[in-house]
Amino acid sequence: MSIKLLHTKPRGIQHTPFEDFLAVLIGTFVVGFGVMLLKQSAIALGGTVGLSMMLYHTTGVAFGVWFFVVNLPFYYLGYRRLGSKMIVRTVVAVALLSAMTEIHPYFVDVAQPSPAYVVILANILIGIGLLILFRHRTTLGGFNLLALDIQDRHNIPAGKALMVMDGAVLLLSLFYLNLQTFILSIMGMLILNAILTMNFRKDRYVGS
Protein backbone atom coordinates (compact mmCIF):
# COMPACT_ATOMS: atom_id res chain seq x y z
CA MET A 1 0.00 0.00 0.00
CA SER A 2 1.43 3.37 -0.97
CA ILE A 3 1.43 6.43 1.27
CA LYS A 4 0.49 10.01 0.42
CA LEU A 5 3.35 12.46 0.25
CA LEU A 6 1.05 15.45 0.14
CA HIS A 7 -2.53 16.09 1.27
CA THR A 8 -4.86 13.10 1.15
CA LYS A 9 -7.52 15.38 -0.35
CA PRO A 10 -5.77 17.95 -2.50
CA ARG A 11 -7.75 21.15 -3.03
CA GLY A 12 -6.00 22.08 -6.25
CA ILE A 13 -6.21 20.70 -9.74
CA GLN A 14 -4.06 17.59 -10.11
CA HIS A 15 -1.21 17.45 -12.59
CA THR A 16 -1.83 15.74 -15.91
CA PRO A 17 0.47 12.94 -17.13
CA PHE A 18 1.94 15.33 -19.70
CA GLU A 19 2.69 17.89 -16.99
CA ASP A 20 4.37 15.15 -14.93
CA PHE A 21 6.49 14.17 -17.93
CA LEU A 22 7.59 17.76 -18.55
CA ALA A 23 8.34 18.22 -14.86
CA VAL A 24 10.59 15.16 -14.74
CA LEU A 25 12.37 16.28 -17.92
CA ILE A 26 12.90 19.85 -16.70
CA GLY A 27 13.74 18.83 -13.14
CA THR A 28 16.44 16.37 -14.19
CA PHE A 29 17.80 18.89 -16.72
CA VAL A 30 18.27 21.52 -13.99
CA VAL A 31 19.66 19.07 -11.42
CA GLY A 32 22.00 17.58 -14.01
CA PHE A 33 23.48 20.99 -14.78
CA GLY A 34 24.10 21.64 -11.09
CA VAL A 35 25.73 18.23 -10.61
CA MET A 36 27.97 18.86 -13.64
CA LEU A 37 29.19 22.13 -12.12
CA LEU A 38 30.03 20.44 -8.82
CA LYS A 39 31.85 17.58 -10.55
CA GLN A 40 33.95 19.97 -12.62
CA SER A 41 34.97 21.84 -9.46
CA ALA A 42 35.65 18.63 -7.47
CA ILE A 43 33.12 19.59 -4.78
CA ALA A 44 31.71 16.74 -2.71
CA LEU A 45 28.04 15.83 -2.89
CA GLY A 46 25.70 14.51 -0.26
CA GLY A 47 23.25 11.65 -0.60
CA THR A 48 23.96 8.28 -2.13
CA VAL A 49 26.04 9.91 -4.88
CA GLY A 50 28.39 11.37 -2.30
CA LEU A 51 28.43 8.14 -0.32
CA SER A 52 29.28 6.14 -3.43
CA MET A 53 32.06 8.58 -4.32
CA MET A 54 33.52 8.22 -0.83
CA LEU A 55 33.42 4.42 -1.01
CA TYR A 56 35.09 4.55 -4.41
CA HIS A 57 37.93 6.72 -3.09
CA THR A 58 38.48 4.59 0.00
CA THR A 59 38.15 1.09 -1.51
CA GLY A 60 39.01 1.45 -5.20
CA VAL A 61 35.85 -0.41 -6.20
CA ALA A 62 34.15 1.27 -9.19
CA PHE A 63 31.75 4.14 -8.42
CA GLY A 64 29.00 2.55 -10.53
CA VAL A 65 29.12 -0.64 -8.47
CA TRP A 66 28.82 1.25 -5.19
CA PHE A 67 26.05 3.49 -6.52
CA PHE A 68 24.01 0.45 -7.51
CA VAL A 69 24.58 -1.34 -4.20
CA VAL A 70 23.98 1.70 -1.99
CA ASN A 71 20.65 2.49 -3.67
CA LEU A 72 19.18 -1.00 -3.41
CA PRO A 73 17.72 -0.67 0.12
CA PHE A 74 16.26 2.74 -0.74
CA TYR A 75 14.47 1.40 -3.81
CA TYR A 76 13.07 -1.39 -1.65
CA LEU A 77 11.89 1.18 0.88
CA GLY A 78 10.33 3.22 -1.89
CA TYR A 79 8.47 0.23 -3.25
CA ARG A 80 7.17 -0.78 0.19
CA ARG A 81 6.24 2.69 1.40
CA LEU A 82 5.65 4.87 -1.65
CA GLY A 83 4.21 2.47 -4.21
CA SER A 84 5.34 1.04 -7.52
CA LYS A 85 4.17 4.04 -9.57
CA MET A 86 6.52 6.40 -7.78
CA ILE A 87 9.41 3.96 -8.08
CA VAL A 88 8.90 3.79 -11.86
CA ARG A 89 9.04 7.60 -11.99
CA THR A 90 12.16 7.56 -9.85
CA VAL A 91 13.92 5.02 -12.09
CA VAL A 92 13.08 7.15 -15.14
CA ALA A 93 14.31 10.31 -13.38
CA VAL A 94 17.58 8.65 -12.34
CA ALA A 95 18.18 7.48 -15.92
CA LEU A 96 17.44 10.96 -17.27
CA LEU A 97 19.72 12.59 -14.71
CA SER A 98 22.56 10.25 -15.68
CA ALA A 99 22.08 11.23 -19.31
CA MET A 100 21.77 14.96 -18.59
CA THR A 101 24.96 15.00 -16.53
CA GLU A 102 26.88 13.51 -19.47
CA ILE A 103 25.20 15.68 -22.13
CA HIS A 104 25.66 19.12 -20.54
CA PRO A 105 29.48 19.25 -20.93
CA TYR A 106 29.09 18.91 -24.71
CA PHE A 107 27.21 22.23 -24.80
CA VAL A 108 28.67 24.15 -21.85
CA ASP A 109 32.36 24.65 -21.10
CA VAL A 110 32.95 26.16 -17.67
CA ALA A 111 36.60 27.22 -17.57
CA GLN A 112 38.24 27.95 -14.20
CA PRO A 113 35.10 28.91 -12.28
CA SER A 114 35.20 30.34 -8.77
CA PRO A 115 34.63 27.32 -6.46
CA ALA A 116 32.54 29.34 -4.00
CA TYR A 117 30.34 30.75 -6.76
CA VAL A 118 29.93 27.30 -8.30
CA VAL A 119 28.81 25.88 -4.95
CA ILE A 120 26.15 28.59 -4.59
CA LEU A 121 24.88 28.37 -8.16
CA ALA A 122 24.96 24.58 -8.41
CA ASN A 123 23.10 23.96 -5.17
CA ILE A 124 20.45 26.54 -6.00
CA LEU A 125 19.91 24.80 -9.34
CA ILE A 126 19.79 21.35 -7.71
CA GLY A 127 17.32 22.64 -5.12
CA ILE A 128 15.03 24.08 -7.78
CA GLY A 129 15.20 20.87 -9.80
CA LEU A 130 14.44 18.70 -6.78
CA LEU A 131 11.46 20.89 -5.86
CA ILE A 132 10.04 20.38 -9.34
CA LEU A 133 10.47 16.62 -9.04
CA PHE A 134 9.13 16.38 -5.47
CA ARG A 135 5.99 18.31 -6.37
CA HIS A 136 5.29 15.80 -9.10
CA ARG A 137 5.75 12.81 -6.77
CA THR A 138 9.15 11.94 -8.22
CA THR A 139 12.54 11.58 -6.53
CA LEU A 140 16.09 10.78 -7.55
CA GLY A 141 16.18 7.74 -5.31
CA GLY A 142 18.50 7.24 -2.36
CA PHE A 143 18.11 9.64 0.55
CA ASN A 144 15.33 11.51 -1.26
CA LEU A 145 13.03 8.51 -0.90
CA LEU A 146 13.85 8.17 2.79
CA ALA A 147 13.44 11.91 3.43
CA LEU A 148 10.00 12.02 1.80
CA ASP A 149 8.96 8.94 3.77
CA ILE A 150 10.10 10.58 7.02
CA GLN A 151 8.22 13.76 6.14
CA ASP A 152 4.99 11.88 5.53
CA ARG A 153 5.23 9.58 8.56
CA HIS A 154 6.69 11.97 11.16
CA ASN A 155 5.91 15.44 9.74
CA ILE A 156 9.61 16.32 9.65
CA PRO A 157 10.37 18.53 6.61
CA ALA A 158 12.19 16.66 3.88
CA GLY A 159 14.85 19.38 3.74
CA LYS A 160 15.76 18.92 7.40
CA ALA A 161 15.92 15.14 7.07
CA LEU A 162 18.15 15.46 4.01
CA MET A 163 20.39 17.92 5.84
CA VAL A 164 21.10 15.41 8.59
CA MET A 165 21.80 12.55 6.18
CA ASP A 166 23.86 14.65 3.78
CA GLY A 167 25.83 16.07 6.70
CA ALA A 168 26.74 12.57 7.83
CA VAL A 169 28.00 11.70 4.34
CA LEU A 170 30.07 14.89 4.12
CA LEU A 171 31.64 14.24 7.52
CA LEU A 172 32.74 10.85 6.26
CA SER A 173 34.13 12.48 3.12
CA LEU A 174 36.82 14.13 5.26
CA PHE A 175 38.79 10.93 4.65
CA TYR A 176 39.62 12.17 1.13
CA LEU A 177 38.73 15.90 0.98
CA ASN A 178 40.97 18.79 1.93
CA LEU A 179 39.65 21.30 4.45
CA GLN A 180 38.79 24.03 1.93
CA THR A 181 36.80 21.66 -0.26
CA PHE A 182 35.04 20.23 2.79
CA ILE A 183 33.97 23.70 3.96
CA LEU A 184 32.64 24.55 0.50
CA SER A 185 30.76 21.24 0.41
CA ILE A 186 29.16 21.99 3.78
CA MET A 187 28.14 25.43 2.52
CA GLY A 188 26.51 23.82 -0.51
CA MET A 189 24.65 21.33 1.66
CA LEU A 190 23.23 24.13 3.82
CA ILE A 191 22.10 26.11 0.77
CA LEU A 192 20.43 23.12 -0.86
CA ASN A 193 18.59 21.90 2.21
CA ALA A 194 17.52 25.41 3.21
CA ILE A 195 15.86 25.74 -0.20
CA LEU A 196 14.04 22.43 0.25
CA THR A 197 13.01 23.16 3.85
CA MET A 198 11.55 26.57 2.99
CA ASN A 199 9.79 25.59 -0.21
CA PHE A 200 8.69 21.96 0.06
CA ARG A 201 6.10 21.53 2.78
CA LYS A 202 3.00 19.42 2.39
CA ASP A 203 0.88 22.08 4.14
CA ARG A 204 1.80 24.63 1.45
CA TYR A 205 1.50 22.69 -1.79
CA VAL A 206 -1.75 20.92 -2.65
CA GLY A 207 -1.30 19.80 -6.26
CA SER A 208 -0.32 16.16 -7.02
CSV table of C-alpha atoms in Angstrom, one decimal:
chain,number,residue,atom,x,y,z
A,1,MET,CA,0.0,0.0,0.0
A,2,SER,CA,1.4,3.4,-1.0
A,3,ILE,CA,1.4,6.4,1.3
A,4,LYS,CA,0.5,10.0,0.4
A,5,LEU,CA,3.3,12.5,0.3
A,6,LEU,CA,1.1,15.4,0.1
A,7,HIS,CA,-2.5,16.1,1.3
A,8,THR,CA,-4.9,13.1,1.2
A,9,LYS,CA,-7.5,15.4,-0.3
A,10,PRO,CA,-5.8,18.0,-2.5
A,11,ARG,CA,-7.7,21.2,-3.0
A,12,GLY,CA,-6.0,22.1,-6.2
A,13,ILE,CA,-6.2,20.7,-9.7
A,14,GLN,CA,-4.1,17.6,-10.1
A,15,HIS,CA,-1.2,17.4,-12.6
A,16,THR,CA,-1.8,15.7,-15.9
A,17,PRO,CA,0.5,12.9,-17.1
A,18,PHE,CA,1.9,15.3,-19.7
A,19,GLU,CA,2.7,17.9,-17.0
A,20,ASP,CA,4.4,15.1,-14.9
A,21,PHE,CA,6.5,14.2,-17.9
A,22,LEU,CA,7.6,17.8,-18.5
A,23,ALA,CA,8.3,18.2,-14.9
A,24,VAL,CA,10.6,15.2,-14.7
A,25,LEU,CA,12.4,16.3,-17.9
A,26,ILE,CA,12.9,19.9,-16.7
A,27,GLY,CA,13.7,18.8,-13.1
A,28,THR,CA,16.4,16.4,-14.2
A,29,PHE,CA,17.8,18.9,-16.7
A,30,VAL,CA,18.3,21.5,-14.0
A,31,VAL,CA,19.7,19.1,-11.4
A,32,GLY,CA,22.0,17.6,-14.0
A,33,PHE,CA,23.5,21.0,-14.8
A,34,GLY,CA,24.1,21.6,-11.1
A,35,VAL,CA,25.7,18.2,-10.6
A,36,MET,CA,28.0,18.9,-13.6
A,37,LEU,CA,29.2,22.1,-12.1
A,38,LEU,CA,30.0,20.4,-8.8
A,39,LYS,CA,31.8,17.6,-10.6
A,40,GLN,CA,33.9,20.0,-12.6
A,41,SER,CA,35.0,21.8,-9.5
A,42,ALA,CA,35.6,18.6,-7.5
A,43,ILE,CA,33.1,19.6,-4.8
A,44,ALA,CA,31.7,16.7,-2.7
A,45,LEU,CA,28.0,15.8,-2.9
A,46,GLY,CA,25.7,14.5,-0.3
A,47,GLY,CA,23.3,11.6,-0.6
A,48,THR,CA,24.0,8.3,-2.1
A,49,VAL,CA,26.0,9.9,-4.9
A,50,GLY,CA,28.4,11.4,-2.3
A,51,LEU,CA,28.4,8.1,-0.3
A,52,SER,CA,29.3,6.1,-3.4
A,53,MET,CA,32.1,8.6,-4.3
A,54,MET,CA,33.5,8.2,-0.8
A,55,LEU,CA,33.4,4.4,-1.0
A,56,TYR,CA,35.1,4.5,-4.4
A,57,HIS,CA,37.9,6.7,-3.1
A,58,THR,CA,38.5,4.6,0.0
A,59,THR,CA,38.1,1.1,-1.5
A,60,GLY,CA,39.0,1.5,-5.2
A,61,VAL,CA,35.8,-0.4,-6.2
A,62,ALA,CA,34.2,1.3,-9.2
A,63,PHE,CA,31.8,4.1,-8.4
A,64,GLY,CA,29.0,2.6,-10.5
A,65,VAL,CA,29.1,-0.6,-8.5
A,66,TRP,CA,28.8,1.3,-5.2
A,67,PHE,CA,26.1,3.5,-6.5
A,68,PHE,CA,24.0,0.4,-7.5
A,69,VAL,CA,24.6,-1.3,-4.2
A,70,VAL,CA,24.0,1.7,-2.0
A,71,ASN,CA,20.7,2.5,-3.7
A,72,LEU,CA,19.2,-1.0,-3.4
A,73,PRO,CA,17.7,-0.7,0.1
A,74,PHE,CA,16.3,2.7,-0.7
A,75,TYR,CA,14.5,1.4,-3.8
A,76,TYR,CA,13.1,-1.4,-1.7
A,77,LEU,CA,11.9,1.2,0.9
A,78,GLY,CA,10.3,3.2,-1.9
A,79,TYR,CA,8.5,0.2,-3.3
A,80,ARG,CA,7.2,-0.8,0.2
A,81,ARG,CA,6.2,2.7,1.4
A,82,LEU,CA,5.6,4.9,-1.7
A,83,GLY,CA,4.2,2.5,-4.2
A,84,SER,CA,5.3,1.0,-7.5
A,85,LYS,CA,4.2,4.0,-9.6
A,86,MET,CA,6.5,6.4,-7.8
A,87,ILE,CA,9.4,4.0,-8.1
A,88,VAL,CA,8.9,3.8,-11.9
A,89,ARG,CA,9.0,7.6,-12.0
A,90,THR,CA,12.2,7.6,-9.8
A,91,VAL,CA,13.9,5.0,-12.1
A,92,VAL,CA,13.1,7.1,-15.1
A,93,ALA,CA,14.3,10.3,-13.4
A,94,VAL,CA,17.6,8.6,-12.3
A,95,ALA,CA,18.2,7.5,-15.9
A,96,LEU,CA,17.4,11.0,-17.3
A,97,LEU,CA,19.7,12.6,-14.7
A,98,SER,CA,22.6,10.2,-15.7
A,99,ALA,CA,22.1,11.2,-19.3
A,100,MET,CA,21.8,15.0,-18.6
A,101,THR,CA,25.0,15.0,-16.5
A,102,GLU,CA,26.9,13.5,-19.5
A,103,ILE,CA,25.2,15.7,-22.1
A,104,HIS,CA,25.7,19.1,-20.5
A,105,PRO,CA,29.5,19.2,-20.9
A,106,TYR,CA,29.1,18.9,-24.7
A,107,PHE,CA,27.2,22.2,-24.8
A,108,VAL,CA,28.7,24.1,-21.9
A,109,ASP,CA,32.4,24.7,-21.1
A,110,VAL,CA,32.9,26.2,-17.7
A,111,ALA,CA,36.6,27.2,-17.6
A,112,GLN,CA,38.2,28.0,-14.2
A,113,PRO,CA,35.1,28.9,-12.3
A,114,SER,CA,35.2,30.3,-8.8
A,115,PRO,CA,34.6,27.3,-6.5
A,116,ALA,CA,32.5,29.3,-4.0
A,117,TYR,CA,30.3,30.7,-6.8
A,118,VAL,CA,29.9,27.3,-8.3
A,119,VAL,CA,28.8,25.9,-4.9
A,120,ILE,CA,26.1,28.6,-4.6
A,121,LEU,CA,24.9,28.4,-8.2
A,122,ALA,CA,25.0,24.6,-8.4
A,123,ASN,CA,23.1,24.0,-5.2
A,124,ILE,CA,20.5,26.5,-6.0
A,125,LEU,CA,19.9,24.8,-9.3
A,126,ILE,CA,19.8,21.4,-7.7
A,127,GLY,CA,17.3,22.6,-5.1
A,128,ILE,CA,15.0,24.1,-7.8
A,129,GLY,CA,15.2,20.9,-9.8
A,130,LEU,CA,14.4,18.7,-6.8
A,131,LEU,CA,11.5,20.9,-5.9
A,132,ILE,CA,10.0,20.4,-9.3
A,133,LEU,CA,10.5,16.6,-9.0
A,134,PHE,CA,9.1,16.4,-5.5
A,135,ARG,CA,6.0,18.3,-6.4
A,136,HIS,CA,5.3,15.8,-9.1
A,137,ARG,CA,5.7,12.8,-6.8
A,138,THR,CA,9.1,11.9,-8.2
A,139,THR,CA,12.5,11.6,-6.5
A,140,LEU,CA,16.1,10.8,-7.6
A,141,GLY,CA,16.2,7.7,-5.3
A,142,GLY,CA,18.5,7.2,-2.4
A,143,PHE,CA,18.1,9.6,0.5
A,144,ASN,CA,15.3,11.5,-1.3
A,145,LEU,CA,13.0,8.5,-0.9
A,146,LEU,CA,13.8,8.2,2.8
A,147,ALA,CA,13.4,11.9,3.4
A,148,LEU,CA,10.0,12.0,1.8
A,149,ASP,CA,9.0,8.9,3.8
A,150,ILE,CA,10.1,10.6,7.0
A,151,GLN,CA,8.2,13.8,6.1
A,152,ASP,CA,5.0,11.9,5.5
A,153,ARG,CA,5.2,9.6,8.6
A,154,HIS,CA,6.7,12.0,11.2
A,155,ASN,CA,5.9,15.4,9.7
A,156,ILE,CA,9.6,16.3,9.6
A,157,PRO,CA,10.4,18.5,6.6
A,158,ALA,CA,12.2,16.7,3.9
A,159,GLY,CA,14.9,19.4,3.7
A,160,LYS,CA,15.8,18.9,7.4
A,161,ALA,CA,15.9,15.1,7.1
A,162,LEU,CA,18.2,15.5,4.0
A,163,MET,CA,20.4,17.9,5.8
A,164,VAL,CA,21.1,15.4,8.6
A,165,MET,CA,21.8,12.5,6.2
A,166,ASP,CA,23.9,14.7,3.8
A,167,GLY,CA,25.8,16.1,6.7
A,168,ALA,CA,26.7,12.6,7.8
A,169,VAL,CA,28.0,11.7,4.3
A,170,LEU,CA,30.1,14.9,4.1
A,171,LEU,CA,31.6,14.2,7.5
A,172,LEU,CA,32.7,10.8,6.3
A,173,SER,CA,34.1,12.5,3.1
A,174,LEU,CA,36.8,14.1,5.3
A,175,PHE,CA,38.8,10.9,4.6
A,176,TYR,CA,39.6,12.2,1.1
A,177,LEU,CA,38.7,15.9,1.0
A,178,ASN,CA,41.0,18.8,1.9
A,179,LEU,CA,39.6,21.3,4.5
A,180,GLN,CA,38.8,24.0,1.9
A,181,THR,CA,36.8,21.7,-0.3
A,182,PHE,CA,35.0,20.2,2.8
A,183,ILE,CA,34.0,23.7,4.0
A,184,LEU,CA,32.6,24.5,0.5
A,185,SER,CA,30.8,21.2,0.4
A,186,ILE,CA,29.2,22.0,3.8
A,187,MET,CA,28.1,25.4,2.5
A,188,GLY,CA,26.5,23.8,-0.5
A,189,MET,CA,24.6,21.3,1.7
A,190,LEU,CA,23.2,24.1,3.8
A,191,ILE,CA,22.1,26.1,0.8
A,192,LEU,CA,20.4,23.1,-0.9
A,193,ASN,CA,18.6,21.9,2.2
A,194,ALA,CA,17.5,25.4,3.2
A,195,ILE,CA,15.9,25.7,-0.2
A,196,LEU,CA,14.0,22.4,0.2
A,197,THR,CA,13.0,23.2,3.8
A,198,MET,CA,11.5,26.6,3.0
A,199,ASN,CA,9.8,25.6,-0.2
A,200,PHE,CA,8.7,22.0,0.1
A,201,ARG,CA,6.1,21.5,2.8
A,202,LYS,CA,3.0,19.4,2.4
A,203,ASP,CA,0.9,22.1,4.1
A,204,ARG,CA,1.8,24.6,1.5
A,205,TYR,CA,1.5,22.7,-1.8
A,206,VAL,CA,-1.7,20.9,-2.6
A,207,GLY,CA,-1.3,19.8,-6.3
A,208,SER,CA,-0.3,16.2,-7.0
